[in-house]
Coordinates of C-alpha atoms and ligand atoms in Angstrom, one line a residue:
M1055 CA -13.3 -66.3 -18.8
P1056 CA -13.6 -62.7 -19.9
K1057 CA -16.9 -61.9 -21.5
K1058 CA -17.4 -62.0 -25.3
P1059 CA -16.4 -58.7 -26.9
A1060 CA -18.9 -56.2 -28.2
P1061 CA -18.9 -56.1 -32.1
D1062 CA -16.9 -52.8 -32.1
E1063 CA -14.1 -54.4 -30.1
K1064 CA -13.7 -57.3 -32.5
R1065 CA -10.8 -55.7 -34.4
T1066 CA -8.3 -56.3 -31.7
L1067 CA -10.0 -59.0 -29.5
K1068 CA -9.4 -62.5 -30.6
T1069 CA -9.5 -65.9 -28.8
L1070 CA -6.1 -67.1 -27.6
E1071 CA -5.9 -69.9 -30.2
R1072 CA -6.8 -67.4 -33.0
A1073 CA -4.1 -65.1 -31.8
F1074 CA -1.5 -67.8 -32.7
S1075 CA -2.9 -68.5 -36.1
K1076 CA -3.3 -64.8 -36.9
A1077 CA 0.3 -64.3 -36.0
G1078 CA 1.3 -67.1 -38.3
A1079 CA 3.0 -68.8 -35.3
G1080 CA 1.2 -72.2 -35.7
S1081 CA -2.1 -73.8 -36.6
R1082 CA -5.1 -73.5 -34.3
T1083 CA -4.8 -77.2 -33.4
E1084 CA -1.2 -76.7 -32.4
A1085 CA -2.1 -73.6 -30.5
R1086 CA -4.7 -75.5 -28.5
K1087 CA -2.1 -78.1 -27.6
W1088 CA 0.4 -75.5 -26.4
I1089 CA -2.3 -73.7 -24.4
A1090 CA -3.7 -76.9 -22.8
S1091 CA -0.2 -77.9 -21.8
G1092 CA 0.4 -74.6 -19.8
K1093 CA 3.1 -73.2 -22.1
V1094 CA 1.2 -70.0 -22.8
R1095 CA 0.9 -67.0 -20.6
V1096 CA -1.1 -63.9 -21.0
N1097 CA 0.3 -60.9 -19.1
G1098 CA 2.4 -63.3 -17.0
K1099 CA -0.5 -65.7 -16.1
V1100 CA -0.8 -69.2 -17.5
I1101 CA -4.0 -69.5 -19.5
Q1102 CA -5.2 -73.0 -20.4
N1103 CA -8.4 -72.0 -22.1
A1104 CA -8.0 -71.7 -25.8
D1105 CA -11.2 -69.5 -26.0
H1106 CA -9.9 -66.9 -23.6
W1107 CA -10.3 -63.4 -25.2
V1108 CA -7.1 -61.4 -25.7
D1109 CA -6.5 -57.9 -26.9
L1110 CA -3.8 -58.2 -29.6
E1111 CA -2.8 -54.6 -29.1
R1112 CA -2.5 -54.6 -25.3
D1113 CA -2.1 -58.1 -23.9
K1114 CA 1.4 -59.7 -23.7
I1115 CA 1.2 -63.3 -24.9
T1116 CA 4.2 -65.6 -24.5
L1117 CA 4.9 -69.2 -25.5
D1118 CA 7.6 -70.9 -23.5
G1119 CA 8.4 -67.5 -22.1
K1120 CA 9.0 -66.0 -25.6
P1121 CA 6.7 -63.2 -26.8
L1122 CA 4.3 -64.1 -29.6
K1123 CA 5.4 -61.9 -32.5
A1124 CA 3.6 -61.7 -35.8
A1125 CA 5.5 -63.9 -38.2
S1126 CA 6.6 -62.2 -41.4
K1127 CA 4.1 -62.8 -44.1
S1128 CA 4.9 -65.4 -46.7
Y1129 CA 3.2 -66.1 -50.1
I1130 CA 4.3 -68.9 -52.2
L1131 CA 3.0 -70.3 -55.5
L1132 CA 3.2 -74.1 -56.0
Y1133 CA 2.7 -75.9 -59.2
K1134 CA 0.6 -78.7 -57.6
P1135 CA 0.9 -82.1 -59.4
K1136 CA -2.1 -84.4 -59.6
G1137 CA -2.3 -86.9 -56.8
Y1138 CA -1.5 -84.5 -54.0
L1139 CA -4.1 -83.3 -51.4
T1140 CA -4.3 -79.7 -50.3
T1141 CA -4.9 -80.7 -46.7
Y1142 CA -2.2 -80.8 -44.0
R1143 CA -2.6 -84.5 -43.1
D1144 CA -4.5 -87.3 -44.7
P1145 CA -5.9 -90.1 -42.5
E1146 CA -5.4 -92.4 -45.4
G1147 CA -1.7 -91.5 -45.7
R1148 CA -1.9 -90.0 -49.3
P1149 CA 0.7 -87.4 -50.2
T1150 CA -0.1 -83.8 -49.4
V1151 CA 1.3 -80.6 -50.9
Y1152 CA 3.3 -80.1 -47.7
A1153 CA 5.6 -82.9 -48.8
L1154 CA 6.6 -80.7 -51.7
L1155 CA 7.3 -77.6 -49.6
G1156 CA 9.7 -78.9 -46.9
D1157 CA 10.0 -76.7 -43.8
V1158 CA 9.1 -73.5 -45.6
G1159 CA 5.5 -74.6 -45.9
K1160 CA 4.9 -75.6 -42.3
W1161 CA 2.8 -72.6 -41.2
L1162 CA 1.3 -71.8 -44.6
H1163 CA -2.3 -72.5 -45.5
P1164 CA -3.6 -73.2 -49.0
V1165 CA -5.6 -70.3 -50.5
G1166 CA -8.6 -72.3 -51.6
R1167 CA -8.4 -75.9 -52.7
L1168 CA -7.6 -78.0 -55.7
D1169 CA -9.0 -81.5 -56.1
L1170 CA -6.7 -84.5 -55.8
D1171 CA -6.9 -85.0 -59.6
T1172 CA -6.4 -81.3 -60.4
S1173 CA -2.9 -79.9 -61.1
G1174 CA -1.8 -76.3 -61.3
L1175 CA -1.4 -73.1 -59.5
L1176 CA -1.9 -73.2 -55.7
I1177 CA -1.0 -70.3 -53.5
L1178 CA -0.1 -70.8 -49.8
T1179 CA 0.2 -68.1 -47.2
N1180 CA 0.1 -67.2 -43.5
D1181 CA -1.8 -64.0 -44.4
N1182 CA -5.4 -64.7 -43.6
D1183 CA -6.7 -61.3 -44.9
F1184 CA -5.0 -62.0 -48.2
A1185 CA -6.5 -65.5 -48.4
E1186 CA -9.9 -64.2 -47.6
R1187 CA -9.5 -61.5 -50.3
V1188 CA -8.6 -64.1 -53.0
T1189 CA -11.2 -66.8 -52.1
N1190 CA -14.2 -64.7 -51.1
P1191 CA -16.5 -64.8 -54.2
E1192 CA -17.6 -61.3 -53.5
H1193 CA -14.2 -60.1 -54.7
K1194 CA -14.6 -61.9 -58.0
V1195 CA -11.0 -62.8 -58.3
A1196 CA -10.6 -64.7 -61.6
K1197 CA -9.3 -68.3 -61.7
T1198 CA -8.3 -69.7 -65.0
Y1199 CA -8.3 -73.4 -65.9
Q1200 CA -7.3 -75.4 -68.9
I1201 CA -9.6 -78.3 -69.4
K1202 CA -9.6 -81.4 -71.5
A1203 CA -13.2 -82.4 -71.9
S1204 CA -14.1 -86.1 -72.2
T1205 CA -16.0 -85.3 -75.5
V1206 CA -15.9 -82.9 -78.4
L1207 CA -18.0 -79.9 -77.4
T1208 CA -20.4 -78.1 -79.6
D1209 CA -20.5 -74.3 -79.8
E1210 CA -23.9 -74.5 -78.0
Q1211 CA -22.3 -76.4 -75.0
I1212 CA -19.5 -73.8 -74.8
E1213 CA -22.0 -71.0 -74.9
R1214 CA -24.0 -72.6 -72.1
L1215 CA -20.8 -72.8 -70.0
A1216 CA -20.1 -69.1 -70.7
Q1217 CA -23.7 -68.0 -69.9
G1218 CA -23.8 -69.9 -66.6
V1219 CA -25.2 -73.3 -65.8
E1220 CA -27.5 -74.6 -63.1
L1221 CA -25.7 -76.6 -60.4
S1222 CA -27.1 -78.2 -57.3
D1223 CA -26.0 -75.0 -55.4
G1224 CA -27.4 -72.6 -57.9
M1225 CA -26.5 -70.9 -61.2
T1226 CA -22.9 -70.2 -61.9
R1227 CA -21.8 -66.7 -62.8
P1228 CA -21.0 -66.0 -66.5
A1229 CA -17.5 -67.3 -67.4
V1230 CA -15.0 -66.5 -70.1
V1231 CA -14.7 -69.7 -72.2
K1232 CA -12.5 -70.2 -75.1
R1233 CA -12.1 -73.3 -77.3
L1234 CA -8.4 -73.9 -77.6
R1235 CA -8.5 -76.8 -80.1
D1236 CA -10.4 -80.0 -80.8
G1237 CA -8.9 -83.5 -81.0
P1238 CA -10.7 -86.4 -82.6
K1239 CA -12.4 -87.2 -79.2
H1240 CA -11.8 -84.3 -77.0
T1241 CA -12.2 -80.5 -76.8
F1242 CA -9.5 -78.5 -75.1
L1243 CA -10.9 -75.4 -73.4
E1244 CA -9.8 -72.5 -71.3
M1245 CA -12.3 -71.2 -68.8
T1246 CA -12.1 -68.3 -66.4
I1247 CA -14.5 -68.2 -63.5
T1248 CA -14.9 -65.8 -60.6
E1249 CA -16.2 -68.2 -58.0
G1250 CA -14.5 -71.2 -56.3
R1251 CA -17.3 -73.6 -55.5
N1252 CA -16.5 -77.2 -54.6
R1253 CA -15.5 -79.1 -57.8
Q1254 CA -17.1 -76.3 -59.8
V1255 CA -15.4 -76.8 -63.1
R1256 CA -16.1 -80.6 -63.0
R1257 CA -19.7 -80.0 -62.2
M1258 CA -20.1 -77.4 -64.9
L1259 CA -18.8 -79.8 -67.5
E1260 CA -21.2 -82.4 -66.3
A1261 CA -24.0 -79.8 -66.5
V1262 CA -23.4 -79.6 -70.2
E1263 CA -23.3 -83.4 -70.6
S1264 CA -19.6 -83.9 -70.8
K1265 CA -16.9 -84.5 -68.2
V1266 CA -13.4 -83.3 -67.2
S1267 CA -10.7 -85.6 -68.3
K1268 CA -7.9 -83.3 -67.2
L1269 CA -7.9 -80.1 -65.2
V1270 CA -5.1 -77.6 -64.7
R1271 CA -5.3 -74.2 -63.0
T1272 CA -3.1 -71.9 -64.9
A1273 CA -3.7 -68.5 -63.3
I1274 CA -5.3 -66.7 -60.4
G1275 CA -6.0 -63.1 -61.5
P1276 CA -3.0 -62.0 -63.4
V1277 CA -0.6 -64.4 -61.6
R1278 CA 0.4 -67.3 -63.8
I1279 CA 2.4 -70.5 -63.3
G1280 CA 4.6 -69.5 -66.2
E1281 CA 7.7 -71.7 -66.6
L1282 CA 7.7 -73.1 -63.1
P1283 CA 8.3 -76.9 -63.3
I1284 CA 5.6 -79.1 -61.9
G1285 CA 6.0 -80.0 -58.2
K1286 CA 8.1 -76.8 -57.6
W1287 CA 7.3 -73.6 -55.8
R1288 CA 8.5 -70.0 -55.9
N1289 CA 7.7 -66.9 -53.8
L1290 CA 5.1 -64.5 -55.1
S1291 CA 6.7 -61.1 -56.0
E1292 CA 5.6 -58.1 -54.1
D1293 CA 3.7 -56.8 -57.2
E1294 CA 1.9 -60.1 -57.4
V1295 CA 0.8 -60.0 -53.8
Q1296 CA -0.3 -56.4 -54.1
V1297 CA -2.2 -56.9 -57.3
L1298 CA -4.1 -59.9 -55.9
H1299 CA -4.9 -58.0 -52.7
G1300 CA -6.5 -55.4 -54.8
E1301 CA -7.8 -57.8 -57.4
S1302 CA -11.2 -57.0 -59.0
T1303 CA -13.5 -58.1 -61.7
K1304 CA -11.5 -56.1 -64.3
R1305 CA -8.6 -58.5 -64.2
V1306 CA -9.6 -61.5 -66.3
R1307 CA -6.7 -62.5 -68.4
R1308 CA -6.0 -65.5 -70.5
P1309 CA -2.9 -67.7 -70.3
R1310 CA -0.8 -67.4 -73.4
K1311 CA 2.1 -69.7 -73.2
E1312 CA 2.1 -73.0 -75.0
S1313 CA 3.8 -74.6 -71.9
E1314 CA 0.8 -73.7 -69.8
K1315 CA -1.7 -75.6 -72.0
G1316 CA -3.3 -78.8 -70.6
D1317 CA -3.5 -81.8 -72.8
Ligands
LIG659 N1 -12.9 -76.9 -60.1 C1 -12.9 -78.2 -60.0 O1 -13.8 -78.9 -60.4 N2 -11.8 -78.7 -59.3 C2 -10.7 -78.0 -58.9 O2 -9.8 -78.6 -58.3 C3 -10.8 -76.6 -59.1 C4 -11.8 -76.1 -59.7

């Protein structure tokens, strides 16, 4: 096997299995299968080691004799219903978001996750750089949620959420929190956060002695679900892709439409 590349070579050198996922030609698991079964050649020679280093600019990689070409980039926005997982397959056979996408979603990966019980905006793409940009907390891309709390919240509880609360994995960053309305037993909130820790919103509500009864993600940065029906998807526009790629802390917007409000 060729030796591991020096750090300055890393831009174009990738493992063979990564070359497939980077090109958007298939998942790394699928690539491993193709490689192991001898369908993949590098510069005409069959390579059965998925960790073989290849130079994406110079080496000629083929699958079943056909050159590996970078798939065109796709970006879709799905209005995920509650009860769907954001993984590809579930050992327990529960429905996944891929059931809602048909063939179009085959090679796309969710950009971050939504819990089984959370509905709302989920982006899927085969552009790994874009996904990294949107999910890496360093870039502080805003994610906006509408929340039905299990209790009526005081101003003090809302202020604590806005200031940041202590979770088991550390303090949360300040959030933009707005009371939408109070029912007899619940407060409806909108909260915009710039991190994406596991079950973060649920854990934040628990940290202020309440719980999430319903959670809907309504926006990522300036991109909103809008009028998209639940369970349906649409392509992101070029502007939406570009703005999310360059998204920064400045862009924290609130959803405005009545139809986007959780209840
Ligand atoms: N925060 C949560 O707690 N769950 C989600 O699905 C998303 C954000």
